[in-house]
mmCIF file of C-alpha atoms in Angstrom:
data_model
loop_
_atom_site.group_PDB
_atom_site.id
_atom_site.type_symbol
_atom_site.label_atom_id
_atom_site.label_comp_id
_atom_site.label_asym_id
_atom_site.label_seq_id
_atom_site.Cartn_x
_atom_site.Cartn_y
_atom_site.Cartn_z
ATOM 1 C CA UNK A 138 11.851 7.061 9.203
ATOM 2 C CA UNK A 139 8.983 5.084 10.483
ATOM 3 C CA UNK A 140 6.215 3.056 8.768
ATOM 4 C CA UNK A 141 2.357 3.316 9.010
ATOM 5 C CA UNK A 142 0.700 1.192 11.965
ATOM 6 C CA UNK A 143 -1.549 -0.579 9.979
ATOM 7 C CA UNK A 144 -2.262 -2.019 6.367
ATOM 8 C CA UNK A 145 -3.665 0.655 4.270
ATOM 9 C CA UNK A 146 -5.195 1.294 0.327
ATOM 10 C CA UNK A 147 -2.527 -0.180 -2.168
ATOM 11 C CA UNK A 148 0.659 1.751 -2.516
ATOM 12 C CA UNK A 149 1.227 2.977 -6.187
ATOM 13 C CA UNK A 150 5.009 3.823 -6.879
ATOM 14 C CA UNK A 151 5.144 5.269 -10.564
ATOM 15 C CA UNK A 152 8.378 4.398 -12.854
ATOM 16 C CA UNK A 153 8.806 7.739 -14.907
ATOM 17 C CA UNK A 154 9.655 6.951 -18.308
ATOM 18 C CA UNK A 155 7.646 9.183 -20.641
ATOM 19 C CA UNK A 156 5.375 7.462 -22.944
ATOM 20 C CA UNK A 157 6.775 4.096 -21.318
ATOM 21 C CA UNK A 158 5.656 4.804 -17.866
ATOM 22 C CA UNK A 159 4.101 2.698 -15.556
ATOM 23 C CA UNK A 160 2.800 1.774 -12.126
ATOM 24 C CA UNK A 161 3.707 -0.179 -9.117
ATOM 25 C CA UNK A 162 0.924 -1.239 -7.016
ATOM 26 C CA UNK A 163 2.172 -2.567 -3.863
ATOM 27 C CA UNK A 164 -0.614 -4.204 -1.204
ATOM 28 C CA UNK A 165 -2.457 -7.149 0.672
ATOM 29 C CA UNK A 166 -4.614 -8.811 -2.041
ATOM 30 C CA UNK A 167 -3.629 -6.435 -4.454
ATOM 31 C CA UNK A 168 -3.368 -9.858 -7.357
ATOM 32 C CA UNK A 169 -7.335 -9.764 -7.042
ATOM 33 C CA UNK A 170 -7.015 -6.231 -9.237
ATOM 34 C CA UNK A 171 -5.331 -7.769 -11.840
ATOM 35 C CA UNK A 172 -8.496 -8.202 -14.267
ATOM 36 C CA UNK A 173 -9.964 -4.663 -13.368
ATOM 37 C CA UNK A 174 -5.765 -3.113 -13.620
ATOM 38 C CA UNK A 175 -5.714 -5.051 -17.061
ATOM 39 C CA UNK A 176 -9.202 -4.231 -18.636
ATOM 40 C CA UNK A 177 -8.565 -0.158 -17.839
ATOM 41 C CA UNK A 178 -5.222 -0.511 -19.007
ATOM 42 C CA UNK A 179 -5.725 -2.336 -22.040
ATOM 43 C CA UNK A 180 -9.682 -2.941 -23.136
ATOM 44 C CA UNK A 181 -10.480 -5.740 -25.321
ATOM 45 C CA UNK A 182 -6.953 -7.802 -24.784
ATOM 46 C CA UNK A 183 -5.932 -11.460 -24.323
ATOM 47 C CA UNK A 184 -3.518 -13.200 -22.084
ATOM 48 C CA UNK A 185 -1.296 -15.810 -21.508
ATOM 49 C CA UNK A 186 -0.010 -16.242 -18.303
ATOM 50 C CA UNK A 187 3.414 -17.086 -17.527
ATOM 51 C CA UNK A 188 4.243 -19.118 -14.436
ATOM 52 C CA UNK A 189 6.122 -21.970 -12.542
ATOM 53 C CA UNK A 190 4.675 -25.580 -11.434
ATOM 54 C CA UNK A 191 4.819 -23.915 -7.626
ATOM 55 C CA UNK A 192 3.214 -20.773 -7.832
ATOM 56 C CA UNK A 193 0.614 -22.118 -10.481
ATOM 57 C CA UNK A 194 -0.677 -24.483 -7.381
ATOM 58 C CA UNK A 195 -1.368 -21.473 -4.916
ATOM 59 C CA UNK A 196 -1.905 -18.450 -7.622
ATOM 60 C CA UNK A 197 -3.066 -19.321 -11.098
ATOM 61 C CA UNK A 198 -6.917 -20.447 -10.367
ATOM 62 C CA UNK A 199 -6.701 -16.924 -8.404
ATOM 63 C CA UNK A 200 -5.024 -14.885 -11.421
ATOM 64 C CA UNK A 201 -7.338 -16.276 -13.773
ATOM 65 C CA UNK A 202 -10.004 -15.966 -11.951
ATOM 66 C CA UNK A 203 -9.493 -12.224 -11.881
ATOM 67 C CA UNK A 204 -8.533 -11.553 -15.417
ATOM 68 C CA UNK A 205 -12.357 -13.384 -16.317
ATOM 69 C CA UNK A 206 -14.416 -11.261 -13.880
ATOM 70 C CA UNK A 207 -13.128 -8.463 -16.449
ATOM 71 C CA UNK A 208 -13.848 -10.722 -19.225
ATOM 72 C CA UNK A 209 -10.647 -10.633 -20.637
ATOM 73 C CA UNK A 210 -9.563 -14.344 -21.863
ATOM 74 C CA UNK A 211 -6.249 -16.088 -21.038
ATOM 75 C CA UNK A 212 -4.525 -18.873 -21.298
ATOM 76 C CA UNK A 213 -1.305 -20.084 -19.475
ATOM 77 C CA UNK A 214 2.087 -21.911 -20.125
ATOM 78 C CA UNK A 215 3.801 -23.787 -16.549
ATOM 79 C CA UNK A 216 7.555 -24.274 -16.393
ATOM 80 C CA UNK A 217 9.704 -26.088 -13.392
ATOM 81 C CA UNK A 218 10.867 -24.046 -10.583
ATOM 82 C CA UNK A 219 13.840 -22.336 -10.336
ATOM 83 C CA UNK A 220 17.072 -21.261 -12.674
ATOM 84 C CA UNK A 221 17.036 -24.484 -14.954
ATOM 85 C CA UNK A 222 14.250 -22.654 -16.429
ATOM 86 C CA UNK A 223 15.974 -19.409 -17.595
ATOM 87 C CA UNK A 224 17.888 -21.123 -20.296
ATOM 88 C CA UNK A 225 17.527 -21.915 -23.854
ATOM 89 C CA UNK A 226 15.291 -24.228 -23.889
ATOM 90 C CA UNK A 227 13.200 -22.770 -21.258
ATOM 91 C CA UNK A 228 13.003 -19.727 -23.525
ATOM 92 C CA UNK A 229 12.041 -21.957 -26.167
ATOM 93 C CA UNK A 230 9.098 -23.581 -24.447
ATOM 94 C CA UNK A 231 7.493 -19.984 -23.479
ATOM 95 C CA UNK A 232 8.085 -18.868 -27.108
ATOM 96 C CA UNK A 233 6.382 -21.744 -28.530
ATOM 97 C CA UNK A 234 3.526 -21.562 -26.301
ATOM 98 C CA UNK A 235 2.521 -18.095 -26.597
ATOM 99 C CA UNK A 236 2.997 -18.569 -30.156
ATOM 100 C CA UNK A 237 0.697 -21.345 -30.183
ATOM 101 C CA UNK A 238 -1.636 -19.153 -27.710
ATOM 102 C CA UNK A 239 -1.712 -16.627 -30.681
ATOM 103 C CA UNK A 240 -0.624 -13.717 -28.449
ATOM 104 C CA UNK A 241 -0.782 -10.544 -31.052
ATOM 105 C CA UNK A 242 1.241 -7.380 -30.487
ATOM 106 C CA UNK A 243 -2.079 -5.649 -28.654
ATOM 107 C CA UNK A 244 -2.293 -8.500 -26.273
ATOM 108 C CA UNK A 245 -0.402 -9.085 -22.949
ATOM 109 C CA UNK A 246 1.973 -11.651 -21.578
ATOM 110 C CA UNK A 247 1.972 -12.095 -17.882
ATOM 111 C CA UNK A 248 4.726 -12.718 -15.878
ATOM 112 C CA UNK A 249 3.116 -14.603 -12.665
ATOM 113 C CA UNK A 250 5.873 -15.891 -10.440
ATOM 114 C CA UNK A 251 9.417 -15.050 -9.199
ATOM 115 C CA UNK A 252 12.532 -13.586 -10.816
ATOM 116 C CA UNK A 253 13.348 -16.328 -12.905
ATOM 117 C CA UNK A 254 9.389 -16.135 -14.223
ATOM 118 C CA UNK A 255 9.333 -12.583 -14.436
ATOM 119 C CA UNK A 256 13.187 -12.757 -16.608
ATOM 120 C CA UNK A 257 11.771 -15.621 -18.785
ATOM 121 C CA UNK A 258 8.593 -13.989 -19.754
ATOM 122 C CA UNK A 259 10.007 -10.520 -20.062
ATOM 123 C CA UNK A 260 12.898 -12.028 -22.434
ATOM 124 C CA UNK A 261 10.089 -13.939 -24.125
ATOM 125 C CA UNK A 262 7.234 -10.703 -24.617
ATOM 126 C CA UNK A 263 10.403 -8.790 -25.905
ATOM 127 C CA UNK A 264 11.326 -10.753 -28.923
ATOM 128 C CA UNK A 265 7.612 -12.161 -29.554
ATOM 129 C CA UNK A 266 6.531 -11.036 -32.970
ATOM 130 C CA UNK A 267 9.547 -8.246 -31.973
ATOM 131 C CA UNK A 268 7.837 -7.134 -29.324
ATOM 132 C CA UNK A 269 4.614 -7.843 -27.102
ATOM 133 C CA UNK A 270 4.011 -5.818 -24.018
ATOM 134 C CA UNK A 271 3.813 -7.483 -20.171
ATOM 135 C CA UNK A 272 3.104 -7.380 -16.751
ATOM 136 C CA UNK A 273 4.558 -8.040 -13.887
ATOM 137 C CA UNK A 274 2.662 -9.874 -11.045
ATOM 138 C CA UNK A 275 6.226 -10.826 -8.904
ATOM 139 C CA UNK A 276 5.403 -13.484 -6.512
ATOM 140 C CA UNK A 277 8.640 -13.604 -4.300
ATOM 141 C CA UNK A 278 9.761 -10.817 -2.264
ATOM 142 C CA UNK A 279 13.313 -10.442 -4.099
ATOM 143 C CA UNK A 280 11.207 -9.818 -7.448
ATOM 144 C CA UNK A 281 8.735 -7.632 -5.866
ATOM 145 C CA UNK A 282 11.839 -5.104 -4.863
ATOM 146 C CA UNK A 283 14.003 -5.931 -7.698
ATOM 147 C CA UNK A 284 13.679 -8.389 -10.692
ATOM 148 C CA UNK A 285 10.358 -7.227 -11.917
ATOM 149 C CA UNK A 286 11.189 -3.567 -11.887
ATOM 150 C CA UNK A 287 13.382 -1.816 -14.564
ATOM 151 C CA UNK A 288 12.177 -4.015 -17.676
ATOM 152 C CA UNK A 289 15.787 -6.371 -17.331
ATOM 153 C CA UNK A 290 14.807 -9.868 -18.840
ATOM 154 C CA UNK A 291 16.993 -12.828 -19.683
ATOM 155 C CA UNK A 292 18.001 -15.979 -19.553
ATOM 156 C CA UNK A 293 21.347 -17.378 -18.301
ATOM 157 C CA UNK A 294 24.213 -19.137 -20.494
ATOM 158 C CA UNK A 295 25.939 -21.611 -19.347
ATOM 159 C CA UNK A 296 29.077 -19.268 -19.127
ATOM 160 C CA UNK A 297 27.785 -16.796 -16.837
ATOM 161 C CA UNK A 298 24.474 -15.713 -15.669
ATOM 162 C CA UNK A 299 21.804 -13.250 -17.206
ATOM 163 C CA UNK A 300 24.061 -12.861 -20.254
ATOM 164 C CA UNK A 301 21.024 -12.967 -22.982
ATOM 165 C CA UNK A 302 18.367 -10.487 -22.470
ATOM 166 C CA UNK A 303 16.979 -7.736 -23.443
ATOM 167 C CA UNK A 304 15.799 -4.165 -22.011
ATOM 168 C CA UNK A 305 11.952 -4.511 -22.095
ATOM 169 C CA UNK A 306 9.768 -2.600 -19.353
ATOM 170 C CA UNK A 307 6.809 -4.126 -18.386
ATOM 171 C CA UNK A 308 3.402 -1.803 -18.452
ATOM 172 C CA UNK A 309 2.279 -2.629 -15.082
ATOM 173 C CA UNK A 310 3.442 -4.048 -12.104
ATOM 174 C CA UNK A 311 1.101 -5.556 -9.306
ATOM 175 C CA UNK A 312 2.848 -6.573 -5.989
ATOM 176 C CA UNK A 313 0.452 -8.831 -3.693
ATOM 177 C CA UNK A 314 2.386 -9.025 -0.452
ATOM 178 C CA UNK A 315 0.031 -11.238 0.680
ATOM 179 C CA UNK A 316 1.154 -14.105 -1.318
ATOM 180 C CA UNK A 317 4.523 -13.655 0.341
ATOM 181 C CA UNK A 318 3.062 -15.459 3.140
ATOM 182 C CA UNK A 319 2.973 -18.827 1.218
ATOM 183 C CA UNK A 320 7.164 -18.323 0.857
ATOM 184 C CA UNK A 321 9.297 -20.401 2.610
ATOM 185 C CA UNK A 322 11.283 -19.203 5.464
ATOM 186 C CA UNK A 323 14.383 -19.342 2.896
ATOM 187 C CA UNK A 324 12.893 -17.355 0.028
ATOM 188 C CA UNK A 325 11.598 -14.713 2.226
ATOM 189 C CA UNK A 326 15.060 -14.453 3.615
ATOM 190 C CA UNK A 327 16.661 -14.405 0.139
ATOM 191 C CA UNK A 328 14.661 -11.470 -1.047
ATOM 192 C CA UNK A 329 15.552 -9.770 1.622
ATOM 193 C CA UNK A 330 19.135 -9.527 0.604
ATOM 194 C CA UNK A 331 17.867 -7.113 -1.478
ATOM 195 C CA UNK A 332 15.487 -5.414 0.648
ATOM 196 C CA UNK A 333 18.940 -4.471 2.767
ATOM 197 C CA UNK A 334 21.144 -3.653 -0.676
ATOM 198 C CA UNK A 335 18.956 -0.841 -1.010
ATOM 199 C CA UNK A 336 19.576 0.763 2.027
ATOM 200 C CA UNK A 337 23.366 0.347 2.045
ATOM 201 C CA UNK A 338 24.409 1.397 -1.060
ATOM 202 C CA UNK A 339 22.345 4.572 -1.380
ATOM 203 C CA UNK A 340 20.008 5.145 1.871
ATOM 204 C CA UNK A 341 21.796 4.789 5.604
ATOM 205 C CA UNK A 342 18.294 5.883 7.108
ATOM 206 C CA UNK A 343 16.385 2.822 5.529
ATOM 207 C CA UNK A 344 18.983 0.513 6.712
ATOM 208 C CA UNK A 345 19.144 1.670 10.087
ATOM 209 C CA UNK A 346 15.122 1.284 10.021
ATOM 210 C CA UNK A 347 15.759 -2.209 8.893
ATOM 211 C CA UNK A 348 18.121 -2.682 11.559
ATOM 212 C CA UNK A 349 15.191 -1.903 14.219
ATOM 213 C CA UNK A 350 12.078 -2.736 12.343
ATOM 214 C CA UNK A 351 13.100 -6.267 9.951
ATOM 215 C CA UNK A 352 10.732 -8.411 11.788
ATOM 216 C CA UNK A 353 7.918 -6.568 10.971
ATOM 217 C CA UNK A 354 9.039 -7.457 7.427
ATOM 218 C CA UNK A 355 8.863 -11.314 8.106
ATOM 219 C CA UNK A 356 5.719 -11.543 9.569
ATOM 220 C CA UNK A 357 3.765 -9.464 7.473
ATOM 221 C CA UNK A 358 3.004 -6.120 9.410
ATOM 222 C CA UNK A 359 2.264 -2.908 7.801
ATOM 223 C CA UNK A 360 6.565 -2.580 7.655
ATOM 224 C CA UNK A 361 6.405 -5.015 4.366
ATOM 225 C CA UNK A 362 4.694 -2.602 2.179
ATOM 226 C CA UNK A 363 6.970 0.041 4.009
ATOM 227 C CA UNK A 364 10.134 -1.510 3.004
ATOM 228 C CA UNK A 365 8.488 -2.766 -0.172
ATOM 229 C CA UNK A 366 7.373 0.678 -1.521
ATOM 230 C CA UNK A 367 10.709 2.288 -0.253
ATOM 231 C CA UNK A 368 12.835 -0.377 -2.029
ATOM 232 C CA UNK A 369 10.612 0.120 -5.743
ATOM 233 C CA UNK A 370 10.707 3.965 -4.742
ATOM 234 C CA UNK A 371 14.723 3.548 -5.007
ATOM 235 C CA UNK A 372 15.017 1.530 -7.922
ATOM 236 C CA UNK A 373 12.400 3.136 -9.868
ATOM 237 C CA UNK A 374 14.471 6.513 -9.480
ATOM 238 C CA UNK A 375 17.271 5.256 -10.640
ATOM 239 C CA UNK A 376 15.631 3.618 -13.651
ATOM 240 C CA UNK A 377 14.511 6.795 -14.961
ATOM 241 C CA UNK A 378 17.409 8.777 -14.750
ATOM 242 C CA UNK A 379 19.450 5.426 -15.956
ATOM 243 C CA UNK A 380 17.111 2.671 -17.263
ATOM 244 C CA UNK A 381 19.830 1.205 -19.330
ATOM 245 C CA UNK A 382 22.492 0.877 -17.393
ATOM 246 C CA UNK A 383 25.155 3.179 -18.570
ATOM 247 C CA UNK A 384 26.171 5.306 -15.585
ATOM 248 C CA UNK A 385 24.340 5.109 -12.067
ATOM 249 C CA UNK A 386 22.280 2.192 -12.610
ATOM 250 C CA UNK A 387 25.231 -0.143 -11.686
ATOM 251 C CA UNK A 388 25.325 0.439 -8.255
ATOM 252 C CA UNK A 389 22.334 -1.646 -7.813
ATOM 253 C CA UNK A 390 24.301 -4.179 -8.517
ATOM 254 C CA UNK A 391 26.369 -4.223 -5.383
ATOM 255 C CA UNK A 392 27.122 -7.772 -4.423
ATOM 256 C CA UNK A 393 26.257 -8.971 -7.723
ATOM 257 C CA UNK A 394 29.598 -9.529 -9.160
ATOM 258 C CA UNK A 395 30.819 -11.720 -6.360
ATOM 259 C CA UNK A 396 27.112 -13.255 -5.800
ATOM 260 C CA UNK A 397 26.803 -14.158 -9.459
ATOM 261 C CA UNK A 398 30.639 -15.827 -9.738
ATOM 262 C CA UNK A 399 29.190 -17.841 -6.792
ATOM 263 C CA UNK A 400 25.887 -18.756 -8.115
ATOM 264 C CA UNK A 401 27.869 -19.814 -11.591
ATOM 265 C CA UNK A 402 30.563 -21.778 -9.445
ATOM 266 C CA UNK A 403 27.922 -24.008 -7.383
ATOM 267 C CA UNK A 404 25.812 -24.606 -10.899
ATOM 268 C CA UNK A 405 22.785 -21.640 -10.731
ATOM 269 C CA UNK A 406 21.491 -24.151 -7.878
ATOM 270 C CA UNK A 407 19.437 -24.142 -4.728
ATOM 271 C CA UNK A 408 22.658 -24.832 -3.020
ATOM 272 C CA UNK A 409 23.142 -20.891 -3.117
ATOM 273 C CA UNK A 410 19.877 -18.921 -3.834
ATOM 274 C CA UNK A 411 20.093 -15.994 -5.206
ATOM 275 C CA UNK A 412 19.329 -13.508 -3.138
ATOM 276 C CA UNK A 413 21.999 -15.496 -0.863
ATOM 277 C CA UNK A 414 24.474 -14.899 -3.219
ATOM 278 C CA UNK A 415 23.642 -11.427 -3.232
ATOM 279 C CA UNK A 416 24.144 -11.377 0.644
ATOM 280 C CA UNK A 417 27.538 -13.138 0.735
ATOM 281 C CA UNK A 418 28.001 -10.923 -2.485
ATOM 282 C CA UNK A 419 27.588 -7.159 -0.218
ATOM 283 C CA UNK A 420 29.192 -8.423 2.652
ATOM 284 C CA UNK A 421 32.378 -9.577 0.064
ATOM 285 C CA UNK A 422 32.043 -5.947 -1.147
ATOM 286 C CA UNK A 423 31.574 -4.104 1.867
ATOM 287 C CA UNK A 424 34.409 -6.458 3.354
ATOM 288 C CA UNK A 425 36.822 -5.289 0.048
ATOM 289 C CA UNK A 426 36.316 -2.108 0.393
ATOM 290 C CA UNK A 427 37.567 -1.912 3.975
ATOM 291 C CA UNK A 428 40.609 -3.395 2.692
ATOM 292 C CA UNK A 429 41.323 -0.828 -0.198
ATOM 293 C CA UNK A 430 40.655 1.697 2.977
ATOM 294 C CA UNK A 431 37.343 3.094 1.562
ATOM 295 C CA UNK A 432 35.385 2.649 4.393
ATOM 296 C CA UNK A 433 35.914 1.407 8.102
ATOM 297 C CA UNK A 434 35.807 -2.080 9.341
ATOM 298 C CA UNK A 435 33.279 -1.324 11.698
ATOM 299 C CA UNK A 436 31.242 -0.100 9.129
ATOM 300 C CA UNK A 437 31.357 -3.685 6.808
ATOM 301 C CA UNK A 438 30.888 -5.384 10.483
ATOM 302 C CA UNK A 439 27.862 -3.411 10.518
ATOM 303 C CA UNK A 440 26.681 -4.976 6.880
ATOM 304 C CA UNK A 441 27.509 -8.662 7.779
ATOM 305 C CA UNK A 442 25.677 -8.134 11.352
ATOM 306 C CA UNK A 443 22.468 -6.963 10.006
ATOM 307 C CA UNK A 444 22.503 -9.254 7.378
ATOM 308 C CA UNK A 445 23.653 -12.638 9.453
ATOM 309 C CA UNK A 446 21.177 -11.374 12.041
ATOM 310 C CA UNK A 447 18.144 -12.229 10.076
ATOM 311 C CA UNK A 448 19.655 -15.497 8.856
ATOM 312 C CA UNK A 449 21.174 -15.027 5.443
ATOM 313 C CA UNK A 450 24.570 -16.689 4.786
ATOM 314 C CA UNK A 451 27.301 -13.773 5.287
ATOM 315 C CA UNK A 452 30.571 -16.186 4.331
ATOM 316 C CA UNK A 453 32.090 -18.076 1.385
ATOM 317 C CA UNK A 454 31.879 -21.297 3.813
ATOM 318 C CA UNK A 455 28.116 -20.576 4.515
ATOM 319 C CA UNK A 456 27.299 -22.252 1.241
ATOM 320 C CA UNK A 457 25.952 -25.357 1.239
ATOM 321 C CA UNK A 458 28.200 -27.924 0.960
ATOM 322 C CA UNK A 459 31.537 -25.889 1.315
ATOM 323 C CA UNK A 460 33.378 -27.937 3.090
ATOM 324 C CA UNK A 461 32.442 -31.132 1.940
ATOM 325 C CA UNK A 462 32.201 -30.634 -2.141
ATOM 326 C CA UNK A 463 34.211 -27.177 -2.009
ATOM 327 C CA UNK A 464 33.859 -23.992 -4.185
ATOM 328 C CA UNK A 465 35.988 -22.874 -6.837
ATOM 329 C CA UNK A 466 39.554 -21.820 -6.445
ATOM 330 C CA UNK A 467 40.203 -18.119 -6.790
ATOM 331 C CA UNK A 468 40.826 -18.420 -10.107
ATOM 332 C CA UNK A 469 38.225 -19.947 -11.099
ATOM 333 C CA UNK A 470 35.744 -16.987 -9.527
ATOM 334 C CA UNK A 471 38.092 -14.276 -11.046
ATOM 335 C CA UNK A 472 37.407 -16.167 -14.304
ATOM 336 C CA UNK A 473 33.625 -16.469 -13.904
ATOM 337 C CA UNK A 474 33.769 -12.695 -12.756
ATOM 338 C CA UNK A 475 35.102 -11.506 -15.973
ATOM 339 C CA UNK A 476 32.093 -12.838 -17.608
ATOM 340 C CA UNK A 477 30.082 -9.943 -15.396
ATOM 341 C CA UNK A 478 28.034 -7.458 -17.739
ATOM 342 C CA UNK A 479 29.943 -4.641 -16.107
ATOM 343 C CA UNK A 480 33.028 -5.610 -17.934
ATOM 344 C CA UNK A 481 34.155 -3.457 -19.943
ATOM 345 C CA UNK A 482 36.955 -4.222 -22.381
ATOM 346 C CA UNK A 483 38.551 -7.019 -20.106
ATOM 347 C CA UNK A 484 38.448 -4.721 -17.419
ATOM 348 C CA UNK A 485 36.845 -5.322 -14.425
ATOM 349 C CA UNK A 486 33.971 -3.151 -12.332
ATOM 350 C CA UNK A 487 32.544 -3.316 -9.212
ATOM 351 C CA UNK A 488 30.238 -1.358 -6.967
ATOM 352 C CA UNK A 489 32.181 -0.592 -3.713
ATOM 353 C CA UNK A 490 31.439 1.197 -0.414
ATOM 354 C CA UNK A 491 32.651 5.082 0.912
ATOM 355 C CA UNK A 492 30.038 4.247 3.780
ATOM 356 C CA UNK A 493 27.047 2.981 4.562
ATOM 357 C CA UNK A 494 24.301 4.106 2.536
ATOM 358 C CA UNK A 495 26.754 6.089 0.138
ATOM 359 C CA UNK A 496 28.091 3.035 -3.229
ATOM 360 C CA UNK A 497 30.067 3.989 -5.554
ATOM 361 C CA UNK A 498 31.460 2.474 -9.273
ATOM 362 C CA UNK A 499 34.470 1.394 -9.215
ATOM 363 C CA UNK A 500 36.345 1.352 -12.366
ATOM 364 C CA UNK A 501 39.247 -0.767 -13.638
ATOM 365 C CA UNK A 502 39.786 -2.133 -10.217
ATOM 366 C CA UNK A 503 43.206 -4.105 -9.746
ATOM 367 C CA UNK A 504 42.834 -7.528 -10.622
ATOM 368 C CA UNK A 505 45.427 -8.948 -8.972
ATOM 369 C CA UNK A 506 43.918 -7.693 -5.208
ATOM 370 C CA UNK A 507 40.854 -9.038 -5.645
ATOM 371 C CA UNK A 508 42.519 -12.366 -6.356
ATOM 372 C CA UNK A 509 44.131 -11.905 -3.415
ATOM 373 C CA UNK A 510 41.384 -10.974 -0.908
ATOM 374 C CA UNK A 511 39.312 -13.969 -2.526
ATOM 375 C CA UNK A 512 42.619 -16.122 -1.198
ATOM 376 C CA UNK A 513 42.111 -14.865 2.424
ATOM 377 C CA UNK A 514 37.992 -15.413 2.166
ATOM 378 C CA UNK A 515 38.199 -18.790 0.617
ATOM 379 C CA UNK A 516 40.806 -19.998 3.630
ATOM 380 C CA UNK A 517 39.151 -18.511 6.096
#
């Protein structure tokens, strides 16, 4: 597998869903299309744009800018930064504004930002006037590859995370890797997390690529819309043979049942990003199913190198502030696990490795050893 040499015309990876359709366009500058993308897709709509305080500084003037070269009008509604957002009242404060914005069935929200922007104003468009189409313009590398594909939008509760929401595909997606550049070190690194899921649960080639080529990635050569594209290219697959999440669609959620207990049991915080949650979360995985004998310990080695190699936290006592405020007891994370949206009558599911590259869902998995291999982590 090997990426192009140099930065090329956008990259448009199509999610086949019938009438429901719809494109990812994945390239350097690609948020000044937005107005053309919007007008051809959509003549004679308005907008309101969804966003945080952070991206609005180094994004909105751009976005709106765009979307009036095409003549199309817009207005705009800012939040804070981060997961004290996707809540309630969060939800409340988009819903008001678009309201207010008199956003019609015909027009467009748009979802300008990260994952928790692009969950907020999904979960808002879908139950706006029952139902208001939007697109995604993901601003973080973790949404670009994940969160703003597959129409999943929600909000969090404070018993577990992601557990309002509601299926709702956007109608276009627009992926600027340019404006990755303006990340932090941190972010970048959290996305990632899932940049790497994709290759070990379902494609050992892309992660050995990664293995050889993941500093392209940080600095921005033509290997970020490589692993970009390849990344939607997997997920968008899977969403059309599974877009809601009742067979195969599950597995890309390996080391999300472990990351999300963790990002419920240090308070959805920036203590434990998510996309570091999701790292600790595969390597947990990867690392439990060596123990149930599924797959070698060289191969969950292999996992935790790659991913502790480009500097994302691998360990329970990588967490910020482990040993000084703690982290839940074993209970308590077996508690916030059975919250999980995979749970299915009380009984518990998780997406496990054969080998690298090759996840499968696990079913009704014993309980009482993954309290116990949680034990061994947490006193390591």
């Amino acid at each position: 597998m090997t990426a192009p040499l140099k930065h090329s015309d956008p990259i448009t990876v199509d999610v086949a869903l019938g009438d429901r359709a719809y494109d990812i366009v994945i390239g350097r500058d690609a948020l000044q299309t937005l107005g053309a993308r919007v007008a051809a897709l959509r003549p004679g709509v308005r907008t309101a744009i969804v966003t945080d305080r952070t991206v609005a500084k180094h994004w909105l003037e751009p976005a709106q800018a765009s979307l009036a070269a095409a003549g199309i009008p817009t207005s705009h509604v800012i939040v804070e930064e981060g997961e004290g957002s996707k809540t309630y009242a969060g939800l409340e404060k988009v819903s008001e504004a678009l309201i207010a914005a008199k956003i019609e069935r015909n027009d467009l929200v748009i979802a300008l930002g990260g994952g928790v922007v692009g969950d907020l104003a999904g979960f808002a468009a879908a139950i706006l006037r029952r139902g208001v189409d939007f697109v995604q313009v993901p601003t973080s590398l973790l949404a670009q590859v994940d969160s703003s594909v597959g129409g999943k939008t929600g909000i969090n509760s404070p018993q577990g995370k992601n557990l309002l929401g509601a299926f709702h595909q956007p109608v276009l997606v627009i992926a600027d890797t340019s404006v990755l550049d303006s990340l932090s070190p941190r972010q970048f690194r959290s996305g990632y997390a899932e940049v790497a899921k994709y290759g070990v649960l379902g494609d050992e080639a892309f992660f050995a690529w990664l293995e050889t080529n993941h500093s392209g990635i940080f600095s921005g050569s033509a290997a970020r819309e490589h692993a970009i594209a390849t990344s939607c290219r997997a997920k968008a697959a899977i969403v059309s043979r599974d877009e809601r999440e009742t067979g195969e669609r599950a597995l890309l959620n390996l080391g999300h049942t472990f990351g999300h207990a963790l990002e419920a049991a240090t308070g959805f915080s920036d203590r434990l990003f998510h996309g570091e949650g999701v790292a600790i979360g595969t390597v947990l995985a990867a690392e439990f199913s060596a123990s149930l004998g599924m797959i070698s310990p060289a191969d969950a080695a292999r996992v935790e190198c790659h991913l502790a190699s480009v500097g994302l936290p691998t360990r329970l006592q990588d967490i910020a502030g482990f040993t000084q405020e703690g982290l839940a007891d074993a209970d308590t994370l077996m508690a916030l696990m059975a919250q999980d949206k995979k749970v299915k009558r009380g009984k518990l599911t998780f997406i496990l490795l054969e080998a690298v590259g090759r996840a499968v869902i696990a079913n009704d998995v014993e309980p009482a050893s993954v309290h116990a291999f949680l034990q061994q982590k947490l006193s390591e």
